[in-house]
Amino acid sequence: NVLNRINPDFIRMRSMIARPGTPMHDRLERGEWQHLRDEEVVREQQLFIQNLDGIESHFISDHMNNLLMELNGKFPEAKEDLLATIDRYLGLPPEEKLHFSVGRRLGYYERLDDLEVEEARANVDDSIQRLNRNFDGDIEEALIKCRQQMT
């Protein structure tokens, strides 16, 4: 509501991550807070964008911690395209969502279209196997640790 009322020139999306040594990480360690999984973050972004109305702001999601860095455009024209990108991700089968998350976090993918790049897919497949071994199948936890390292 605040953004709709002030109609800022620029809205930059940042996904929350608690880095070690911060008060938020202390809350995480005490079990008072938890990181969202990638799909949960994307659903929050979807709700956020759906509720932006009557603005002429430039919207960008350009931080390495953001899963869908391709979300970029000027409102109101770009709103439907931004939501279509989110819908495209949410419509992927679970194994493809995981594949994209791993590929994005490890730098093999930048955009959803990169899922079609065979060489990158092979590298991500290898990475998923290693992550499954090293994190006892909890790849989402490995992705959170990866996000904590990004600045």
Short mmCIF file of C-alpha atoms in Angstrom, two decimals:
data_model
loop_
_atom_site.label_atom_id
_atom_site.label_comp_id
_atom_site.label_asym_id
_atom_site.label_seq_id
_atom_site.Cartn_x
_atom_site.Cartn_y
_atom_site.Cartn_z
CA ASN A 1 0.00 0.00 0.00
CA VAL A 2 2.82 2.40 0.83
CA LEU A 3 4.50 1.88 -2.53
CA ASN A 4 1.20 2.32 -4.34
CA ARG A 5 0.66 5.61 -2.50
CA ILE A 6 4.13 7.08 -3.00
CA ASN A 7 4.70 5.71 -6.53
CA PRO A 8 8.52 5.56 -6.23
CA ASP A 9 10.73 5.86 -9.30
CA PHE A 10 12.44 2.58 -8.49
CA ILE A 11 11.62 -0.64 -6.59
CA ARG A 12 14.48 -3.08 -6.04
CA MET A 13 13.63 -6.56 -4.72
CA ARG A 14 15.93 -8.14 -2.14
CA SER A 15 15.40 -11.64 -0.75
CA MET A 16 16.03 -11.97 2.98
CA ILE A 17 18.92 -14.15 4.08
CA ALA A 18 20.48 -14.28 7.55
CA ARG A 19 24.25 -14.20 7.37
CA PRO A 20 26.36 -15.68 10.18
CA GLY A 21 27.37 -13.07 12.74
CA THR A 22 24.17 -11.02 12.39
CA PRO A 23 21.32 -10.63 14.90
CA MET A 24 18.94 -12.28 12.42
CA HIS A 25 21.25 -15.29 12.20
CA ASP A 26 21.21 -15.49 16.00
CA ARG A 27 17.40 -15.62 15.84
CA LEU A 28 17.70 -18.35 13.21
CA GLU A 29 20.02 -20.36 15.46
CA ARG A 30 17.59 -20.03 18.38
CA GLY A 31 14.73 -21.31 16.20
CA GLU A 32 12.86 -17.99 16.32
CA TRP A 33 13.00 -17.51 12.56
CA GLN A 34 13.63 -19.62 9.48
CA HIS A 35 14.62 -19.00 5.89
CA LEU A 36 12.00 -19.43 3.23
CA ARG A 37 12.57 -21.98 0.50
CA ASP A 38 12.97 -20.61 -3.02
CA GLU A 39 9.39 -21.39 -4.04
CA GLU A 40 8.05 -19.64 -0.94
CA VAL A 41 10.09 -16.53 -1.76
CA VAL A 42 8.81 -16.54 -5.34
CA ARG A 43 5.22 -16.83 -4.07
CA GLU A 44 5.82 -13.80 -1.82
CA GLN A 45 7.20 -11.88 -4.79
CA GLN A 46 4.14 -12.86 -6.80
CA LEU A 47 1.81 -11.51 -4.11
CA PHE A 48 3.90 -8.34 -3.83
CA ILE A 49 3.76 -7.66 -7.57
CA GLN A 50 0.06 -8.54 -7.79
CA ASN A 51 -0.67 -5.86 -5.21
CA LEU A 52 1.30 -3.09 -6.92
CA ASP A 53 -1.33 -0.98 -8.61
CA GLY A 54 -1.45 2.42 -10.25
CA ILE A 55 2.31 2.96 -10.11
CA GLU A 56 4.81 3.95 -12.77
CA SER A 57 7.86 2.53 -11.01
CA HIS A 58 10.77 0.61 -12.46
CA PHE A 59 10.93 -2.81 -10.77
CA ILE A 60 14.09 -4.91 -10.65
CA SER A 61 15.15 -8.12 -8.92
CA ASP A 62 18.86 -8.01 -9.65
CA HIS A 63 20.61 -9.33 -6.54
CA MET A 64 22.42 -12.69 -6.62
CA ASN A 65 20.27 -13.86 -3.71
CA ASN A 66 17.12 -13.50 -5.80
CA LEU A 67 16.14 -16.62 -7.67
CA LEU A 68 14.38 -14.87 -10.54
CA MET A 69 16.83 -12.13 -11.45
CA GLU A 70 15.05 -11.72 -14.78
CA LEU A 71 12.19 -9.87 -13.09
CA ASN A 72 12.80 -6.42 -14.50
CA GLY A 73 10.51 -3.84 -16.01
CA LYS A 74 8.56 -0.61 -15.74
CA PHE A 75 5.06 -0.53 -14.31
CA PRO A 76 2.34 -0.64 -15.33
CA GLU A 77 3.39 -2.13 -18.69
CA ALA A 78 5.65 -4.85 -17.26
CA LYS A 79 3.35 -6.14 -14.53
CA GLU A 80 1.81 -8.94 -16.58
CA ASP A 81 5.20 -10.04 -17.96
CA LEU A 82 6.67 -10.15 -14.44
CA LEU A 83 3.75 -12.26 -13.24
CA ALA A 84 4.01 -14.50 -16.31
CA THR A 85 7.68 -15.20 -15.49
CA ILE A 86 6.72 -16.08 -11.93
CA ASP A 87 3.87 -18.29 -13.18
CA ARG A 88 6.28 -20.01 -15.53
CA TYR A 89 8.61 -20.87 -12.63
CA LEU A 90 5.74 -21.94 -10.36
CA GLY A 91 4.36 -24.14 -13.16
CA LEU A 92 7.56 -26.15 -13.41
CA PRO A 93 7.53 -29.69 -12.01
CA PRO A 94 9.24 -29.90 -8.59
CA GLU A 95 12.39 -31.51 -10.00
CA GLU A 96 12.75 -28.68 -12.55
CA LYS A 97 12.28 -26.04 -9.85
CA LEU A 98 15.04 -27.69 -7.85
CA HIS A 99 17.21 -27.97 -10.97
CA PHE A 100 16.77 -24.27 -11.68
CA SER A 101 17.46 -23.30 -8.06
CA VAL A 102 20.69 -25.28 -7.98
CA GLY A 103 21.74 -23.98 -11.39
CA ARG A 104 21.03 -20.37 -10.40
CA ARG A 105 22.80 -20.62 -7.05
CA LEU A 106 25.87 -22.21 -8.60
CA GLY A 107 26.02 -19.78 -11.50
CA TYR A 108 25.03 -22.09 -14.35
CA TYR A 109 21.72 -20.34 -14.98
CA GLU A 110 20.68 -16.70 -15.06
CA ARG A 111 17.23 -17.03 -16.60
CA LEU A 112 14.54 -19.69 -16.85
CA ASP A 113 15.39 -20.14 -20.54
CA ASP A 114 18.83 -21.41 -19.46
CA LEU A 115 17.16 -24.67 -18.42
CA GLU A 116 17.37 -25.54 -22.13
CA VAL A 117 21.18 -25.29 -22.28
CA GLU A 118 22.35 -28.93 -22.36
CA GLU A 119 25.92 -28.32 -21.14
CA ALA A 120 24.65 -26.33 -18.17
CA ARG A 121 22.04 -29.01 -17.39
CA ALA A 122 24.76 -31.68 -17.30
CA ASN A 123 26.79 -29.59 -14.86
CA VAL A 124 23.75 -28.99 -12.68
CA ASP A 125 22.90 -32.72 -12.71
CA ASP A 126 26.41 -33.47 -11.43
CA SER A 127 26.08 -30.76 -8.78
CA ILE A 128 22.74 -32.12 -7.59
CA GLN A 129 24.28 -35.57 -7.12
CA ARG A 130 27.14 -34.08 -5.06
CA LEU A 131 24.76 -31.95 -2.99
CA ASN A 132 22.54 -34.97 -2.29
CA ARG A 133 25.58 -36.85 -0.97
CA ASN A 134 27.01 -33.96 1.05
CA PHE A 135 23.73 -32.75 2.56
CA ASP A 136 21.96 -36.08 3.09
CA GLY A 137 19.38 -35.23 0.43
CA ASP A 138 18.49 -31.81 1.88
CA ILE A 139 19.48 -29.75 -1.14
CA GLU A 140 17.31 -26.84 -0.01
CA GLU A 141 19.54 -26.52 3.06
CA ALA A 142 22.59 -26.49 0.79
CA LEU A 143 20.98 -23.73 -1.29
CA ILE A 144 20.36 -21.64 1.82
CA LYS A 145 24.02 -22.03 2.82
CA CYS A 146 25.01 -20.98 -0.68
CA ARG A 147 22.79 -17.88 -0.45
CA GLN A 148 24.35 -16.97 2.88
CA GLN A 149 27.73 -16.73 1.15
CA MET A 150 26.52 -14.28 -1.50
CA THR A 151 27.10 -10.61 -0.86
#
